[in-house]
Amino acid sequence: MCDRRPLVLHKSLRLPARARQQSSRTLTAFGVLATTPLFAACAPQASPATSSAPPPPAVAVSVALARHGPIQQRLTYSGDLVAARQITVLPKVSGQIQDLPVGLGSPVKAGDVLATLDPRTTQTQVQQAQAGLVQAQAKLTSMQAGPRQEDVAAANATLAIQQAKLTSMQAQGRAEDFASAQSALQMQQSKARPHAARWPH
């Protein structure tokens, strides 16, 4: 805003009459020169020509309030997932797995069942072992009871035959036949002696 009020000198700045006349001329010339730029600056400026083009449409924008909060950043990497420790579990018996109570990555502790084997194969093996045990027990009982009567009778009959053969060989006088018969008799006697010792008369 331009100030068009006249310049007024303060009383303390007044000069003598002669000096005032010279100063008045100087001030008049200075005032004309000083006010010329002021009038030029205060002159109304010509408004620019208005454009006939319509203003561009307003762009809709979303507004959000600024606030403090954590910044999340997700990073994706590829790799292999391995356990910190590995333990090899070996079953005491072999067989076909029937059930797996735990899966891959499941937490386990001592005493947990990891796998169940098919019991049919094991049951067959147990039945076979039981049958063998029964046979062994029967054989043991038979040996503890001593020889059977028919076994003793058969051994005595064979012994009698060998004795008769030996007597016949001795009567004929052939040395080689006598030696062979005597050897067979001694062998038969060694077989029959344990049965006779254990069989009560």
Short mmCIF file of C-alpha atoms in Angstrom, two decimals:
data_model
loop_
_atom_site.label_atom_id
_atom_site.label_comp_id
_atom_site.label_asym_id
_atom_site.label_seq_id
_atom_site.Cartn_x
_atom_site.Cartn_y
_atom_site.Cartn_z
CA MET A 1 0.00 0.00 0.00
CA CYS A 2 1.47 3.43 -1.02
CA ASP A 3 1.83 6.37 1.44
CA ARG A 4 1.08 9.69 -0.37
CA ARG A 5 1.39 12.01 2.66
CA PRO A 6 3.73 15.10 2.16
CA LEU A 7 7.15 15.04 3.66
CA VAL A 8 7.42 17.13 6.89
CA LEU A 9 10.75 18.12 8.35
CA HIS A 10 11.20 18.00 12.06
CA LYS A 11 11.77 21.32 13.86
CA SER A 12 15.23 20.28 14.93
CA LEU A 13 16.20 19.93 11.27
CA ARG A 14 15.25 23.53 10.22
CA LEU A 15 18.07 25.62 8.69
CA PRO A 16 18.67 29.40 8.42
CA ALA A 17 16.64 31.38 5.88
CA ARG A 18 19.28 31.44 3.14
CA ALA A 19 20.18 27.87 3.74
CA ARG A 20 16.48 27.03 3.79
CA GLN A 21 16.01 28.52 0.31
CA GLN A 22 18.87 26.46 -1.10
CA SER A 23 17.73 23.39 0.75
CA SER A 24 14.14 24.01 -0.41
CA ARG A 25 15.30 23.85 -4.00
CA THR A 26 17.35 20.77 -3.33
CA LEU A 27 14.50 19.10 -1.48
CA THR A 28 12.04 20.02 -4.20
CA ALA A 29 14.23 18.40 -6.83
CA PHE A 30 14.87 15.44 -4.58
CA GLY A 31 11.18 15.14 -3.77
CA VAL A 32 10.25 15.06 -7.43
CA LEU A 33 12.84 12.38 -8.13
CA ALA A 34 11.89 10.37 -5.03
CA THR A 35 8.15 10.43 -5.62
CA THR A 36 8.41 9.40 -9.28
CA PRO A 37 9.21 5.74 -8.49
CA LEU A 38 6.50 5.74 -5.83
CA PHE A 39 3.83 6.82 -8.29
CA ALA A 40 5.15 4.26 -10.73
CA ALA A 41 4.98 1.54 -8.08
CA CYS A 42 1.54 2.60 -6.89
CA ALA A 43 0.07 2.83 -10.35
CA PRO A 44 -2.63 0.19 -10.92
CA GLN A 45 -1.27 -2.80 -12.83
CA ALA A 46 -3.10 -4.15 -15.78
CA SER A 47 -4.69 -7.52 -15.00
CA PRO A 48 -3.59 -10.35 -17.26
CA ALA A 49 -6.05 -11.56 -19.82
CA THR A 50 -8.18 -14.36 -18.44
CA SER A 51 -7.87 -17.74 -20.22
CA SER A 52 -10.97 -19.13 -21.80
CA ALA A 53 -9.94 -22.81 -20.98
CA PRO A 54 -11.78 -24.33 -17.97
CA PRO A 55 -9.68 -25.32 -14.94
CA PRO A 56 -8.69 -29.01 -14.70
CA PRO A 57 -10.96 -31.20 -12.57
CA ALA A 58 -9.97 -31.84 -8.97
CA VAL A 59 -8.20 -35.11 -8.24
CA ALA A 60 -9.61 -37.16 -5.37
CA VAL A 61 -6.96 -38.16 -2.85
CA SER A 62 -7.12 -40.18 0.35
CA VAL A 63 -5.98 -38.58 3.56
CA ALA A 64 -4.49 -40.45 6.52
CA LEU A 65 -3.39 -39.13 9.86
CA ALA A 66 0.29 -39.50 10.70
CA ARG A 67 0.88 -41.67 13.75
CA HIS A 68 3.66 -43.69 15.40
CA GLY A 69 3.76 -47.45 14.79
CA PRO A 70 5.98 -50.40 13.87
CA ILE A 71 7.03 -50.87 10.28
CA GLN A 72 6.59 -54.43 9.03
CA GLN A 73 8.73 -55.83 6.27
CA ARG A 74 8.37 -59.39 5.00
CA LEU A 75 11.29 -61.19 3.41
CA THR A 76 10.99 -64.51 1.58
CA TYR A 77 13.91 -66.95 1.38
CA SER A 78 14.26 -70.57 0.25
CA GLY A 79 16.22 -73.21 2.13
CA ASP A 80 16.23 -76.62 3.80
CA LEU A 81 14.71 -77.23 7.23
CA VAL A 82 16.84 -79.62 9.29
CA ALA A 83 16.70 -80.69 12.92
CA ALA A 84 19.27 -79.47 15.40
CA ARG A 85 19.85 -83.07 16.57
CA GLN A 86 19.03 -86.39 14.94
CA ILE A 87 18.58 -89.76 16.68
CA THR A 88 18.36 -93.10 14.88
CA VAL A 89 15.69 -95.34 16.42
CA LEU A 90 16.18 -99.10 15.91
CA PRO A 91 13.42 -101.52 17.00
CA LYS A 92 14.32 -104.68 18.92
CA VAL A 93 12.32 -106.83 16.48
CA SER A 94 11.69 -106.55 12.76
CA GLY A 95 8.23 -106.39 11.24
CA GLN A 96 5.76 -104.40 9.19
CA ILE A 97 4.65 -101.01 10.55
CA GLN A 98 0.91 -100.95 11.27
CA ASP A 99 0.46 -97.49 12.80
CA LEU A 100 2.43 -94.22 13.16
CA PRO A 101 1.01 -92.21 16.07
CA VAL A 102 3.35 -89.25 15.42
CA GLY A 103 3.95 -87.33 12.22
CA LEU A 104 6.83 -85.44 10.69
CA GLY A 105 7.82 -82.53 12.90
CA SER A 106 5.68 -83.61 15.89
CA PRO A 107 7.29 -83.01 19.30
CA VAL A 108 8.00 -86.21 21.25
CA LYS A 109 9.40 -87.06 24.65
CA ALA A 110 10.88 -90.13 26.30
CA GLY A 111 8.37 -92.97 26.53
CA ASP A 112 6.16 -91.90 23.60
CA VAL A 113 5.11 -94.60 21.12
CA LEU A 114 6.63 -93.77 17.73
CA ALA A 115 5.41 -96.77 15.71
CA THR A 116 3.33 -99.93 16.15
CA LEU A 117 4.33 -103.13 14.35
CA ASP A 118 1.88 -105.64 12.89
CA PRO A 119 1.51 -108.30 15.63
CA ARG A 120 0.47 -111.15 13.30
CA THR A 121 4.02 -112.02 12.22
CA THR A 122 5.26 -111.92 15.80
CA GLN A 123 2.36 -114.04 17.03
CA THR A 124 3.19 -116.74 14.45
CA GLN A 125 6.81 -116.79 15.59
CA VAL A 126 5.69 -117.05 19.23
CA GLN A 127 3.41 -120.00 18.44
CA GLN A 128 6.23 -121.81 16.64
CA ALA A 129 8.55 -121.23 19.59
CA GLN A 130 5.91 -122.52 22.00
CA ALA A 131 5.46 -125.72 19.93
CA GLY A 132 9.22 -126.30 19.94
CA LEU A 133 9.27 -125.78 23.70
CA VAL A 134 6.53 -128.40 24.20
CA GLN A 135 8.47 -130.93 22.13
CA ALA A 136 11.66 -130.26 24.06
CA GLN A 137 9.86 -130.65 27.38
CA ALA A 138 8.33 -133.98 26.25
CA LYS A 139 11.74 -135.26 25.19
CA LEU A 140 13.24 -134.17 28.48
CA THR A 141 10.50 -135.93 30.44
CA SER A 142 11.03 -139.12 28.43
CA MET A 143 14.77 -139.09 29.09
CA GLN A 144 14.25 -138.43 32.79
CA ALA A 145 11.78 -141.37 33.05
CA GLY A 146 14.37 -143.84 31.71
CA PRO A 147 14.34 -146.29 28.78
CA ARG A 148 11.12 -147.90 27.63
CA GLN A 149 10.54 -151.63 28.05
CA GLU A 150 10.34 -152.28 24.33
CA ASP A 151 13.71 -150.62 23.80
CA VAL A 152 15.29 -152.86 26.45
CA ALA A 153 13.70 -155.98 24.94
CA ALA A 154 14.96 -155.10 21.46
CA ALA A 155 18.48 -154.55 22.75
CA ASN A 156 18.47 -157.89 24.62
CA ALA A 157 17.24 -159.71 21.49
CA THR A 158 20.01 -158.23 19.40
CA LEU A 159 22.50 -159.17 22.09
CA ALA A 160 21.32 -162.78 22.05
CA ILE A 161 21.65 -162.96 18.29
CA GLN A 162 25.20 -161.67 18.41
CA GLN A 163 26.03 -164.13 21.21
CA ALA A 164 24.75 -167.06 19.16
CA LYS A 165 26.68 -165.89 16.15
CA LEU A 166 29.85 -165.68 18.21
CA THR A 167 29.36 -169.21 19.55
CA SER A 168 28.85 -170.51 16.03
CA MET A 169 32.00 -168.82 14.79
CA GLN A 170 33.99 -170.29 17.67
CA ALA A 171 32.76 -173.76 16.85
CA GLN A 172 33.76 -173.46 13.21
CA GLY A 173 37.23 -172.30 14.17
CA ARG A 174 37.64 -169.39 11.67
CA ALA A 175 39.75 -166.73 13.35
CA GLU A 176 38.60 -163.81 11.16
CA ASP A 177 34.94 -164.63 11.65
CA PHE A 178 35.50 -165.02 15.38
CA ALA A 179 37.16 -161.57 15.62
CA SER A 180 34.33 -159.92 13.67
CA ALA A 181 31.62 -161.53 15.76
CA GLN A 182 33.38 -160.65 18.99
CA SER A 183 33.67 -156.99 17.93
CA ALA A 184 29.95 -156.85 17.06
CA LEU A 185 29.06 -158.44 20.40
CA GLN A 186 31.09 -155.93 22.36
CA MET A 187 29.44 -153.06 20.51
CA GLN A 188 25.99 -154.40 21.20
CA GLN A 189 26.84 -154.94 24.86
CA SER A 190 27.96 -151.30 25.16
CA LYS A 191 24.62 -150.16 23.74
CA ALA A 192 22.51 -152.45 25.90
CA ARG A 193 24.39 -151.81 29.15
CA PRO A 194 23.01 -148.28 29.83
CA HIS A 195 19.44 -149.42 29.22
CA ALA A 196 19.87 -152.38 31.50
CA ALA A 197 21.40 -150.22 34.22
CA ARG A 198 18.49 -147.76 34.22
CA TRP A 199 15.70 -150.30 33.73
CA PRO A 200 14.60 -151.92 37.04
CA HIS A 201 14.59 -155.71 37.01
#
